[in-house]
mmCIF file of C-alpha atoms in Angstrom:
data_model
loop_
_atom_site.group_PDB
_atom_site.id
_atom_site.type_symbol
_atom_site.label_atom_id
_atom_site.label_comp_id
_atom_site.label_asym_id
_atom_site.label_seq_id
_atom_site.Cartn_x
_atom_site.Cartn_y
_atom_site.Cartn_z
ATOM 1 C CA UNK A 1 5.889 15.484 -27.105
ATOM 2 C CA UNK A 2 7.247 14.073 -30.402
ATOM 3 C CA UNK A 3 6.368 16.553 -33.669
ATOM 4 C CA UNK A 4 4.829 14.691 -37.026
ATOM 5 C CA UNK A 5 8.103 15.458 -38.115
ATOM 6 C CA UNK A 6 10.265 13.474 -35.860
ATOM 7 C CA UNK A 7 7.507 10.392 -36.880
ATOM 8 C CA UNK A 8 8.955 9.627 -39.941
ATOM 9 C CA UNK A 9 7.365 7.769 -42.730
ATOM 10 C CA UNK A 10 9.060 3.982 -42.587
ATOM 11 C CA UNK A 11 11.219 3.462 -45.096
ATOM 12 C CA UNK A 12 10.856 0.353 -47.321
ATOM 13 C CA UNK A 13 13.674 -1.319 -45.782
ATOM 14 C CA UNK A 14 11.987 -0.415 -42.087
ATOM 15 C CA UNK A 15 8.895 -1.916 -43.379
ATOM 16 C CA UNK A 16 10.316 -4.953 -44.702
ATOM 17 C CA UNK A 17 12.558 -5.360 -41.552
ATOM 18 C CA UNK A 18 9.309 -5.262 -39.537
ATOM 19 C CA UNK A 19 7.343 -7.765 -41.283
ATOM 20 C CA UNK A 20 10.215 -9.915 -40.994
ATOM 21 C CA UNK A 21 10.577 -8.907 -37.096
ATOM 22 C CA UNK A 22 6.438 -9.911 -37.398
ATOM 23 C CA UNK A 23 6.897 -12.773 -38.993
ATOM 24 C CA UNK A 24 9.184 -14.624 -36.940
ATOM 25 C CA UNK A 25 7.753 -13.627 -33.847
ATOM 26 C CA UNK A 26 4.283 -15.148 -35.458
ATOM 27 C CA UNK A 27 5.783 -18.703 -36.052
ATOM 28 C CA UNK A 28 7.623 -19.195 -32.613
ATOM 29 C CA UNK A 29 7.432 -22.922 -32.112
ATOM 30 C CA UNK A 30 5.502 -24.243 -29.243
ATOM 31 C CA UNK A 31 7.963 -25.017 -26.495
ATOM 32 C CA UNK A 32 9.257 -21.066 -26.524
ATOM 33 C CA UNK A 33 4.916 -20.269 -26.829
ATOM 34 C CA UNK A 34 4.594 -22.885 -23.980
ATOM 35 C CA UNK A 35 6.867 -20.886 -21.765
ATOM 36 C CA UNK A 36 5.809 -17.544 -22.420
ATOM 37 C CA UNK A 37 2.701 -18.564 -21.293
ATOM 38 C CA UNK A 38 3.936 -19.745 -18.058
ATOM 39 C CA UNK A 39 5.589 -16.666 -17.540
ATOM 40 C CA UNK A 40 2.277 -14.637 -18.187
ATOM 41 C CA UNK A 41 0.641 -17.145 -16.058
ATOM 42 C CA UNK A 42 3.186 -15.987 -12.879
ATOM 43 C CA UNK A 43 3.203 -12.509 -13.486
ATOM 44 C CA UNK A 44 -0.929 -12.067 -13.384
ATOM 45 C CA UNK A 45 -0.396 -14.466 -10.190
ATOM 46 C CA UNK A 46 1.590 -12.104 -8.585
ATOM 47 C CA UNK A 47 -0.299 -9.288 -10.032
ATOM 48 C CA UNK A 48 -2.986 -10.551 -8.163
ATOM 49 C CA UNK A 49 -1.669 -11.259 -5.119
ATOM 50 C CA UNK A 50 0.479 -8.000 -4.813
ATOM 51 C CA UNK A 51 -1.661 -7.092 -1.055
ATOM 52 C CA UNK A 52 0.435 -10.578 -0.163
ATOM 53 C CA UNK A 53 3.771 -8.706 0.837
ATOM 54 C CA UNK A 54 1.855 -6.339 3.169
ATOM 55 C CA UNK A 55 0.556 -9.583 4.735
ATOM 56 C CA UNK A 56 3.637 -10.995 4.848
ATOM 57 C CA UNK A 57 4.711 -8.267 6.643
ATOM 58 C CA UNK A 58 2.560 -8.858 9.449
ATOM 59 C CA UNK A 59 3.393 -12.191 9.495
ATOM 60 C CA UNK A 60 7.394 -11.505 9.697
ATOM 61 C CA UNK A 61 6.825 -8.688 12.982
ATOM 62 C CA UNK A 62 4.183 -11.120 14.456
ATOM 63 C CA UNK A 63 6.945 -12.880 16.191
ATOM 64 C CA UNK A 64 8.306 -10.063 17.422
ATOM 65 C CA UNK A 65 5.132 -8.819 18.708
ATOM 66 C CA UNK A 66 4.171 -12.064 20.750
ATOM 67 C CA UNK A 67 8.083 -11.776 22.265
ATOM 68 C CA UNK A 68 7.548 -8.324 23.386
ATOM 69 C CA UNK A 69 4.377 -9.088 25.165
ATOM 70 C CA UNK A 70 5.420 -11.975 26.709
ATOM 71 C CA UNK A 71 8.509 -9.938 27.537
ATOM 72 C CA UNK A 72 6.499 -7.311 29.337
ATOM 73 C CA UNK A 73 3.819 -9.829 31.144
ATOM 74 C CA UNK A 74 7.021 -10.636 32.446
ATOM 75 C CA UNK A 75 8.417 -7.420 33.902
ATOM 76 C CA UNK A 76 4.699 -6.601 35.130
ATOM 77 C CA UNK A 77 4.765 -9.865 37.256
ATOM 78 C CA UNK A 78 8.531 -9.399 38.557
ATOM 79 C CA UNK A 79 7.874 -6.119 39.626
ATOM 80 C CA UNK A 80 4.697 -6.629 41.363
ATOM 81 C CA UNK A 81 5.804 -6.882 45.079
ATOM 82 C CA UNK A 82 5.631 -10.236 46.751
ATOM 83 C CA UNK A 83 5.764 -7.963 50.120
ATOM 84 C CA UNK A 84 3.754 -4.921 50.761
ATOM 85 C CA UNK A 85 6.469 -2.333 50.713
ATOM 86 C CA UNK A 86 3.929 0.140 53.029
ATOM 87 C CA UNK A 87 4.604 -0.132 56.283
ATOM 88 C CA UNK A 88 1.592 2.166 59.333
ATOM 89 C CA UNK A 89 3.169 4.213 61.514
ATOM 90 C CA UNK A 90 1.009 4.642 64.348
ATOM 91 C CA UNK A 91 2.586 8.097 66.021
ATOM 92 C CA UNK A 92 -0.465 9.360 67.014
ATOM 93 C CA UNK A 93 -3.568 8.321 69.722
ATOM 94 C CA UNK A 94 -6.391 9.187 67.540
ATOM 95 C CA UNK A 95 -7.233 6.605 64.552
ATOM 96 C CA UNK A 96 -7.956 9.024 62.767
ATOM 97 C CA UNK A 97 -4.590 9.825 62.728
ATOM 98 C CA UNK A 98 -3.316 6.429 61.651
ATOM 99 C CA UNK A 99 -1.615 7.055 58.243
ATOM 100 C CA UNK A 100 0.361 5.254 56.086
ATOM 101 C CA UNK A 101 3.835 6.086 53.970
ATOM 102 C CA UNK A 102 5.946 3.894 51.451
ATOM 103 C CA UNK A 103 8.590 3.046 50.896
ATOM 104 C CA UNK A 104 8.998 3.130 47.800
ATOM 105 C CA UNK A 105 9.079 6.946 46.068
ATOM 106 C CA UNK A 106 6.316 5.844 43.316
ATOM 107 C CA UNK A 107 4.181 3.677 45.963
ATOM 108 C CA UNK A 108 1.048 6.803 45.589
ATOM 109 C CA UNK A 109 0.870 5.752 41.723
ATOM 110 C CA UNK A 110 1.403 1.877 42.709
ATOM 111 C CA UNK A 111 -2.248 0.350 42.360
ATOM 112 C CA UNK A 112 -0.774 -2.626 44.180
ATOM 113 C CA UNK A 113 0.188 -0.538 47.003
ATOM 114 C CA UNK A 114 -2.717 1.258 47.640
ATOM 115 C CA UNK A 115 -4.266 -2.393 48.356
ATOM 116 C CA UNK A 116 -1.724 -3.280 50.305
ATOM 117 C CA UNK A 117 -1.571 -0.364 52.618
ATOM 118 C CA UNK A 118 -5.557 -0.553 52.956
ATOM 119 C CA UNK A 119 -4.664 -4.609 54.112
ATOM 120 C CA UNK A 120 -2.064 -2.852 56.385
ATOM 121 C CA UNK A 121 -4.853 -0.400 58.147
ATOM 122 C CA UNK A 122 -7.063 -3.411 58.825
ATOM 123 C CA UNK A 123 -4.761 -5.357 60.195
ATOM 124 C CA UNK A 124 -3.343 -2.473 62.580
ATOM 125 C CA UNK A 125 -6.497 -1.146 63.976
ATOM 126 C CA UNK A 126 -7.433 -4.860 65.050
ATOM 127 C CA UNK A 127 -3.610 -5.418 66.750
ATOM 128 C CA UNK A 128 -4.790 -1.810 68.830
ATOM 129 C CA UNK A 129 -7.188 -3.250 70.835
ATOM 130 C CA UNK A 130 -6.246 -1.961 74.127
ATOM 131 C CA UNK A 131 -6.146 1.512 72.672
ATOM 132 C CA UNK A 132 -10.191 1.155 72.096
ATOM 133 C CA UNK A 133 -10.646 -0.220 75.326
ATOM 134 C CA UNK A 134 -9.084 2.652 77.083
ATOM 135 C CA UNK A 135 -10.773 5.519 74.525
ATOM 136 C CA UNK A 136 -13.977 3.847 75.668
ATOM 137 C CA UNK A 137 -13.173 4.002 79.186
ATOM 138 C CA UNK A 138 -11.951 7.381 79.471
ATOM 139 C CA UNK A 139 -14.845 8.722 77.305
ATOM 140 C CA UNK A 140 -17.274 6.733 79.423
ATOM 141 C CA UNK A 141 -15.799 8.745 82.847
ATOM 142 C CA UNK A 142 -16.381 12.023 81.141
ATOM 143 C CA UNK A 143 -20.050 10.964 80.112
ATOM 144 C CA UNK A 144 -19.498 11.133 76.645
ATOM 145 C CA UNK A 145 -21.140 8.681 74.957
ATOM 146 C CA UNK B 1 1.087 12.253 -26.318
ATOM 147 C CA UNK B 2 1.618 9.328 -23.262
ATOM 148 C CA UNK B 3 0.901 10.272 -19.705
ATOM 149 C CA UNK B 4 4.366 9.596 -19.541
ATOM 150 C CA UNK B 5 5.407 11.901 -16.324
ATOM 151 C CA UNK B 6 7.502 10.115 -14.751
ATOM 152 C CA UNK B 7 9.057 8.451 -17.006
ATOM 153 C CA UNK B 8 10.189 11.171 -18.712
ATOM 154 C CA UNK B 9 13.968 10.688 -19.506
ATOM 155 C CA UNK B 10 16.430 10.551 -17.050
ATOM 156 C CA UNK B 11 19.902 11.017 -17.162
ATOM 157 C CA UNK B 12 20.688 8.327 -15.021
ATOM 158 C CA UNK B 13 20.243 4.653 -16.909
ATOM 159 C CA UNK B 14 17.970 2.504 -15.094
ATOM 160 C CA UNK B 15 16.106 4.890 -13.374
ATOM 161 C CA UNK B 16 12.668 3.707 -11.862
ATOM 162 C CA UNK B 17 9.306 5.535 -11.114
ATOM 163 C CA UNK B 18 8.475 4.786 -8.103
ATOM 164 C CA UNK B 19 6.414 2.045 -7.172
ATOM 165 C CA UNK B 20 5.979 2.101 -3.644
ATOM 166 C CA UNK B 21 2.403 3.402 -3.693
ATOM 167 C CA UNK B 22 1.251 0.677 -6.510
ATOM 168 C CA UNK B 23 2.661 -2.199 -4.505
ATOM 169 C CA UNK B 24 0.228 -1.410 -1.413
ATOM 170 C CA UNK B 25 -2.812 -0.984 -3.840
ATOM 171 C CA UNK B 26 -4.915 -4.350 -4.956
ATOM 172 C CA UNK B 27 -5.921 -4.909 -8.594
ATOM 173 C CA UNK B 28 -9.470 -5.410 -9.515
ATOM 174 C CA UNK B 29 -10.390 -8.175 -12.383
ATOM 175 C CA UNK B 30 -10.422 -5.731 -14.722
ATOM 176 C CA UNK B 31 -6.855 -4.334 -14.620
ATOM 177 C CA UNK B 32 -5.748 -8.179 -14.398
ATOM 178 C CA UNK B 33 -7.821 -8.997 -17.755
ATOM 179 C CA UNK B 34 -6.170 -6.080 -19.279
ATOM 180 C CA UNK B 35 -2.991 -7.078 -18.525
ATOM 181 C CA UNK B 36 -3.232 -10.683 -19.612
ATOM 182 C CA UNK B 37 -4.020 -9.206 -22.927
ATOM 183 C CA UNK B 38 -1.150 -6.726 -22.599
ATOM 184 C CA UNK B 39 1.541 -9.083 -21.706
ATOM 185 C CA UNK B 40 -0.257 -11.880 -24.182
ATOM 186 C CA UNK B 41 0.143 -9.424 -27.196
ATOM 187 C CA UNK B 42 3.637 -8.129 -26.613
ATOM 188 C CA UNK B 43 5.288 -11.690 -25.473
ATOM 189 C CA UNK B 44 6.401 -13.289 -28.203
ATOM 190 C CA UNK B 45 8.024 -10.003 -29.760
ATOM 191 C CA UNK B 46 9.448 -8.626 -26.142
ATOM 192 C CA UNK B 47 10.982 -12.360 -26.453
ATOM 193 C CA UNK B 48 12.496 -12.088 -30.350
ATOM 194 C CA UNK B 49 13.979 -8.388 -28.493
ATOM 195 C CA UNK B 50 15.333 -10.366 -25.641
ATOM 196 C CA UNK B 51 16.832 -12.911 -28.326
ATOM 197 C CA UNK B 52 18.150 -11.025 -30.531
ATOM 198 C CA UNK B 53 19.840 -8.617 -28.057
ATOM 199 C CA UNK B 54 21.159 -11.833 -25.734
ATOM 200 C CA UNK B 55 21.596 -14.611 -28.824
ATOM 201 C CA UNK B 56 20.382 -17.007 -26.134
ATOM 202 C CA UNK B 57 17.077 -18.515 -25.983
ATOM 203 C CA UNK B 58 17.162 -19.709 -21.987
ATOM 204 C CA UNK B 59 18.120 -15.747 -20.814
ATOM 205 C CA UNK B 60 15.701 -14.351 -23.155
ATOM 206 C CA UNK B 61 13.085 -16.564 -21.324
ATOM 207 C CA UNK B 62 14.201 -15.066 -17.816
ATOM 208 C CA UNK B 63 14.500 -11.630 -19.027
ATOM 209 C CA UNK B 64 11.049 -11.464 -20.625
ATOM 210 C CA UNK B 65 9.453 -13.843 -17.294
ATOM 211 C CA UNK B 66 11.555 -10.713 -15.100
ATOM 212 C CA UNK B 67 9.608 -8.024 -17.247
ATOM 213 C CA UNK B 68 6.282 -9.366 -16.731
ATOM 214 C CA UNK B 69 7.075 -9.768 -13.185
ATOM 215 C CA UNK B 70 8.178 -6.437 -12.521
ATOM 216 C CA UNK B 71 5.551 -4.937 -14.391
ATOM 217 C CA UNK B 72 2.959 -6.969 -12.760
ATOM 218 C CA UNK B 73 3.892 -6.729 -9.326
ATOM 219 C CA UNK B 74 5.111 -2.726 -9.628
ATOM 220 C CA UNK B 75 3.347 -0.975 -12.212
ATOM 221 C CA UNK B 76 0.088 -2.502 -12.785
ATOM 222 C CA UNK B 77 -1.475 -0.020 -10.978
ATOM 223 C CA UNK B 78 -0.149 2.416 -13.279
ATOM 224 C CA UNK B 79 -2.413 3.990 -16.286
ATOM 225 C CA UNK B 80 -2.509 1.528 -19.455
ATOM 226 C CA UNK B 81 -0.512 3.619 -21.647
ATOM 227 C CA UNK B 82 2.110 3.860 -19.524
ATOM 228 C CA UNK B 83 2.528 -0.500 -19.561
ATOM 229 C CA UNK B 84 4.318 -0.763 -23.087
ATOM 230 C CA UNK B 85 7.363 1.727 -22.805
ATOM 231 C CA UNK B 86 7.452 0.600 -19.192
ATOM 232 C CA UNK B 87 7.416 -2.835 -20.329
ATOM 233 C CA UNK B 88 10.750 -2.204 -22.486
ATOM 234 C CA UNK B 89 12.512 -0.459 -19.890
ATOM 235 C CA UNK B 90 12.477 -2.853 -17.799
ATOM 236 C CA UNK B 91 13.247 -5.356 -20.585
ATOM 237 C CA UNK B 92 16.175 -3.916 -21.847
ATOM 238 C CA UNK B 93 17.084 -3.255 -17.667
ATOM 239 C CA UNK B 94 17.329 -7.064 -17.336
ATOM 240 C CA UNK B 95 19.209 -7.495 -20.937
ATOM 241 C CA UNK B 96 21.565 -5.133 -19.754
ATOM 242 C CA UNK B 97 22.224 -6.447 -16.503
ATOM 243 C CA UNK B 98 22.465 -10.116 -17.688
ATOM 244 C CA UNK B 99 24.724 -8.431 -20.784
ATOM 245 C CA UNK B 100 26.955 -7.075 -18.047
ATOM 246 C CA UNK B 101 27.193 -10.506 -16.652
ATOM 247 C CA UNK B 102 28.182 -11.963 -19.360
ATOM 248 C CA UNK B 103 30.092 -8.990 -20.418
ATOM 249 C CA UNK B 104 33.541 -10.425 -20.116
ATOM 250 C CA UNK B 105 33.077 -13.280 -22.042
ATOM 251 C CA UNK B 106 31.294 -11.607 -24.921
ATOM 252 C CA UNK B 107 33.972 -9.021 -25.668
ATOM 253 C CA UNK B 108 36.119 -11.713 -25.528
ATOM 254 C CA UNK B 109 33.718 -13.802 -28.238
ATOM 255 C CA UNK B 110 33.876 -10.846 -30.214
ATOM 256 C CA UNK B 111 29.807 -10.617 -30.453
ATOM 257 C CA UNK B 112 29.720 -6.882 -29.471
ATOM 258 C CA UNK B 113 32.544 -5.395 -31.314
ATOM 259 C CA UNK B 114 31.056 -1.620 -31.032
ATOM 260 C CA UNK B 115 30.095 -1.762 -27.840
ATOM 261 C CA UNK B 116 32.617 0.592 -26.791
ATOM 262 C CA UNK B 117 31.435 3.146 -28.939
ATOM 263 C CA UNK B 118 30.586 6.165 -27.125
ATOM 264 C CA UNK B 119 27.919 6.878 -29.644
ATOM 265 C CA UNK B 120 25.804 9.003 -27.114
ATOM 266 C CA UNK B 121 23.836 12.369 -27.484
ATOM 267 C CA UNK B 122 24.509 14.419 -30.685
ATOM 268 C CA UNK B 123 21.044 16.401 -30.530
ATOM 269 C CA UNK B 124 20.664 17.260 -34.166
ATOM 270 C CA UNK B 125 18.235 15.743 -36.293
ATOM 271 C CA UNK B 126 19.303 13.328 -37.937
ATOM 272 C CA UNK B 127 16.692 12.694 -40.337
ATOM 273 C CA UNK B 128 17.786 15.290 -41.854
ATOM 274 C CA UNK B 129 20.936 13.469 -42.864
ATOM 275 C CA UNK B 130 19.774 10.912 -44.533
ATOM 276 C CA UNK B 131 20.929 9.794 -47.748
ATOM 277 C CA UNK B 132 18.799 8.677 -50.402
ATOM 278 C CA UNK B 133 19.324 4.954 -50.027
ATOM 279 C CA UNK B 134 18.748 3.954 -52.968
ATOM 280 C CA UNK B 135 17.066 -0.054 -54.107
ATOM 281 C CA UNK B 136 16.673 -1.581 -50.534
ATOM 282 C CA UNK B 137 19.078 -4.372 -49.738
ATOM 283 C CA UNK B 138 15.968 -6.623 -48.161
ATOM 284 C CA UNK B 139 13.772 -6.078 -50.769
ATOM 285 C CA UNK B 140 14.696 -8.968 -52.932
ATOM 286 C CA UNK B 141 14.653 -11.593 -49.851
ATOM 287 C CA UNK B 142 11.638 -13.782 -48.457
ATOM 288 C CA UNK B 143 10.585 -12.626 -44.683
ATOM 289 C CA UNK B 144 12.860 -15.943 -43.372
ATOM 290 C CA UNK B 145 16.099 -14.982 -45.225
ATOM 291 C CA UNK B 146 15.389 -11.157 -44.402
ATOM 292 C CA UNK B 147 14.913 -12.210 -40.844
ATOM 293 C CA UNK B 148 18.564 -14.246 -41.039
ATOM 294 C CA UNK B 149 20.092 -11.595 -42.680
ATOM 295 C CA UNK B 150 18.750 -9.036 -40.346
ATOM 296 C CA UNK B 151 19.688 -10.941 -36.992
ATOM 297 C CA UNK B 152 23.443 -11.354 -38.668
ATOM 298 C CA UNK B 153 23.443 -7.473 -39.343
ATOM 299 C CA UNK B 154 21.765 -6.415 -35.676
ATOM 300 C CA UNK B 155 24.312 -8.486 -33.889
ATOM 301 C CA UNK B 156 26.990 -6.017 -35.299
ATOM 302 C CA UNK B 157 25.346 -3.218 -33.903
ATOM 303 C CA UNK B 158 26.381 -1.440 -30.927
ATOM 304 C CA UNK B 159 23.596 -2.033 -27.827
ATOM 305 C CA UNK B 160 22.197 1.292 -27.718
ATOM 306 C CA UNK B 161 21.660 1.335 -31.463
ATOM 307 C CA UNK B 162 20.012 -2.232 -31.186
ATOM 308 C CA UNK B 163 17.893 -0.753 -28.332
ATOM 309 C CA UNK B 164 16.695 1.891 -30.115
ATOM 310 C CA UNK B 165 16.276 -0.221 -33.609
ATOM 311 C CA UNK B 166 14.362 -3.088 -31.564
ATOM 312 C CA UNK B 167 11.784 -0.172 -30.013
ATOM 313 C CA UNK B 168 11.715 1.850 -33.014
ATOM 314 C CA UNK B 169 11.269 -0.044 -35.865
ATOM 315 C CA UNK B 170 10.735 -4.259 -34.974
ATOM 316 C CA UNK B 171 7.876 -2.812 -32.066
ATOM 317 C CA UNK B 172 6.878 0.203 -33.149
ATOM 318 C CA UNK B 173 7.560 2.560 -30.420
ATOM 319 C CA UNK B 174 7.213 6.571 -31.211
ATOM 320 C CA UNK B 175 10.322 8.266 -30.111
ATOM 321 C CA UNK B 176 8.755 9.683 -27.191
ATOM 322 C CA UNK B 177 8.070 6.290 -25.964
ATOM 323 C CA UNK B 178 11.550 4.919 -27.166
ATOM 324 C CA UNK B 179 13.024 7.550 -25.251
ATOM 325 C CA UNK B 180 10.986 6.772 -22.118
ATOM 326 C CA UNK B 181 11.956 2.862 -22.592
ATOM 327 C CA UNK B 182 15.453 3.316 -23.518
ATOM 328 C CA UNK B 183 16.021 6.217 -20.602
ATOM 329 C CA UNK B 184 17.373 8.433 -22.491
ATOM 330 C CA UNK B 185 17.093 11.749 -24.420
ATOM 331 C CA UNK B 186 14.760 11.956 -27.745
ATOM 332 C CA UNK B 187 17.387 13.292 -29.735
ATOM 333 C CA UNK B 188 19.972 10.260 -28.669
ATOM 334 C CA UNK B 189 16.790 8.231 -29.752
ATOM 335 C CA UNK B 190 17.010 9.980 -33.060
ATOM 336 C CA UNK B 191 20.817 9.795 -33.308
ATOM 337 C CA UNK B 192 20.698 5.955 -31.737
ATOM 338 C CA UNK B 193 18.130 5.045 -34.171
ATOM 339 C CA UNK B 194 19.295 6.780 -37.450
ATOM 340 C CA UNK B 195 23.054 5.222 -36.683
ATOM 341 C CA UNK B 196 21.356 1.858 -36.212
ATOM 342 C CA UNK B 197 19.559 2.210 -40.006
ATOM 343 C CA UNK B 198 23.306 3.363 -41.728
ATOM 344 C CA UNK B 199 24.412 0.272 -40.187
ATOM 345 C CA UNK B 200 22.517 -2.057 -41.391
ATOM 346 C CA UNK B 201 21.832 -1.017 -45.019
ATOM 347 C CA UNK B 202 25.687 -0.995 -45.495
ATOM 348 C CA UNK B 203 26.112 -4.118 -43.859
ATOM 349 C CA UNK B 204 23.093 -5.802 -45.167
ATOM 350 C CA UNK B 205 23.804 -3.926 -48.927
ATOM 351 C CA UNK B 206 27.197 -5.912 -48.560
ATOM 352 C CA UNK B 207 25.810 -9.031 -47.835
ATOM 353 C CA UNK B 208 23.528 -9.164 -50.641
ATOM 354 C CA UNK B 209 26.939 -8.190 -52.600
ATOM 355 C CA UNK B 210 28.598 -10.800 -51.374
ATOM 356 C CA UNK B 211 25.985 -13.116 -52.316
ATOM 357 C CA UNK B 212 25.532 -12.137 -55.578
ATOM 358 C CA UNK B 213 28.876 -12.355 -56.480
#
């Protein structure tokens, strides 16, 4: 905060070098006017755009962005198996029975496993044919129906 | 008094508030009007500044176009009051940087003889110590040959005394404000400004000698 005392009265020779200062900056001659207008002209143009760099922004990561996507569309595709890695293992008589591991430590999380192991019981329980036949038999002697 | 927080003097030349927040911010047509009038009333003088501190016509056009750029894209946002010493700061940022560019070549022209001066921070007032000047050496002169006379005088002044002659007296600035623009203390505003004024009555006092004679 400036005192009255530190705002001096001007002097004469301050006032007279101010109107001078005034004057001269009154009677600049058209070319220099011409260009300071420009120059206002730009500034309130980028005044007015000034959301443009967050924009821009976007724009510059944007090519990132569709790289890392592509990137990991990519990895999901490789690493979707082309075999099922779950294999039945058919230790037991009853069907019941008939489970199924992995081979591969993270297969329970796998989506893509869990299809292909439920493909894999199918196609097991049709190969056991025989198996049926005699269950039927055998549960047929006993009377069981 | 300003709302002049952060742009209170700093030690450190050239220091900035920051502008970070004001650049994510939009202006609505109201701040742009206000600035158009802003930058339309202070152009032509921030440009007689620029020339008289640079003596070249093409740099004084960039520095002032730089100003209004800065303040437009950076500051805008900022309250009204705040614009003109903001304004001059970054002015006399850009005069000093393009003065340091040319820096070489000027000492060697001469144009800057007390440049070197180390002329900073005495503290006292100075207003104090000023002598009665006596008849003005201007007053006898039309506005054009005061204007000549001045320009002759202001280019033998050292930078920081043209700084703080240019804010103080040709625009007007309160010392407060001169401070804030220049970066510096209000007492090496004072002692800046009251050097700057000794200066050029004896030089302009021996002009008008010389041309009387």
């Amino acid at each position: 905060m400036t005192s009255p005392r530190d705002e001096h009265e001007p002097s004469a020779f301050e006032r007279q070098a101010r109107d001078a200062f005034e004057d001269s900056a009154a009677h600049l001659d058209a070319a220099t006017l011409s260009r300071l207008n420009q120059s206002r002209q730009r500034a309130l143009e980028a005044a007015a755009g000034r959301r443009a760099p967050v924009t821009q922004r976007w724009l510059t990561w944007a090519p990132a962005g569709a790289i890392a996507a592509a990137a990991l569309v990519a990895v999901l595709l490789l690493r979707a198996p082309s075999t099922p890695d779950a294999v039945v293992t058919n230790t037991t008589p009853n069907p019941s029975a008939l489970t199924t591991t992995s081979t591969s430590p993270d297969a329970a999380l796998d989506p893509l496993t869990v299809v292909a192991a439920g493909d894999d019981l199918e196609l097991a329980a049709e190969a056991d044919l025989d198996f049926y036949a005699w269950v039927e038999l055998e549960t047929a002697g006993e009377g069981i129906t | 008094m300003l709302g002049l927080a952060s742009l209170e003097p700093c030690k450190v030349r050239g220091g900035w508030p920051d502008a970070r927040q004001d650049e994510e911010e939009g202006l609505d047509a109201a701040t742009l009007r206000e600035l158009d009038r802003f930058l339309a009333g202070i152009e032509r003088r921030a440009f007689r500044i620029a020339q008289l501190a640079l003596r070249d016509t093409d740099d004084a056009h960039d520095v002032v176009q730089g100003a209004m750029l800065r303040l437009a894209q950076s500051y805008a946002g900022r309250p009204t009051a705040e614009w003109r010493p903001l304004f001059f700061r970054i002015l006399y940022n850009g005069i000093r940087d393009l003065q340091r560019r040319h820096g070489v070549r000027r000492r060697f022209l001469g144009w800057l003889p007390g440049a070197g001066r180390n002329d900073d921070e005495a503290g006292e007032d100075v207003f104090e110590q000023v002598p009665d000047p006596g008849p003005e050496p201007l007053q006898q002169l039309t506005a054009t040959e005061t204007m000549q006379q001045l320009e002759q005088a202001l280019r033998r002044l050292p930078a920081r005394q043209l700084e703080a002659f240019s804010l103080r007296c040709l625009e007007g600035l309160d010392v407060a404000a001169t401070a804030a623009a220049m970066g510096c203390s209000e007492g090496s505003v004072k002692t800046h400004y009251f050097r700057a004024l000794q200066a050029l009555r004896i030089e302009l006092a021996g002009a008008r000698a010389e041309e009387q004679s």
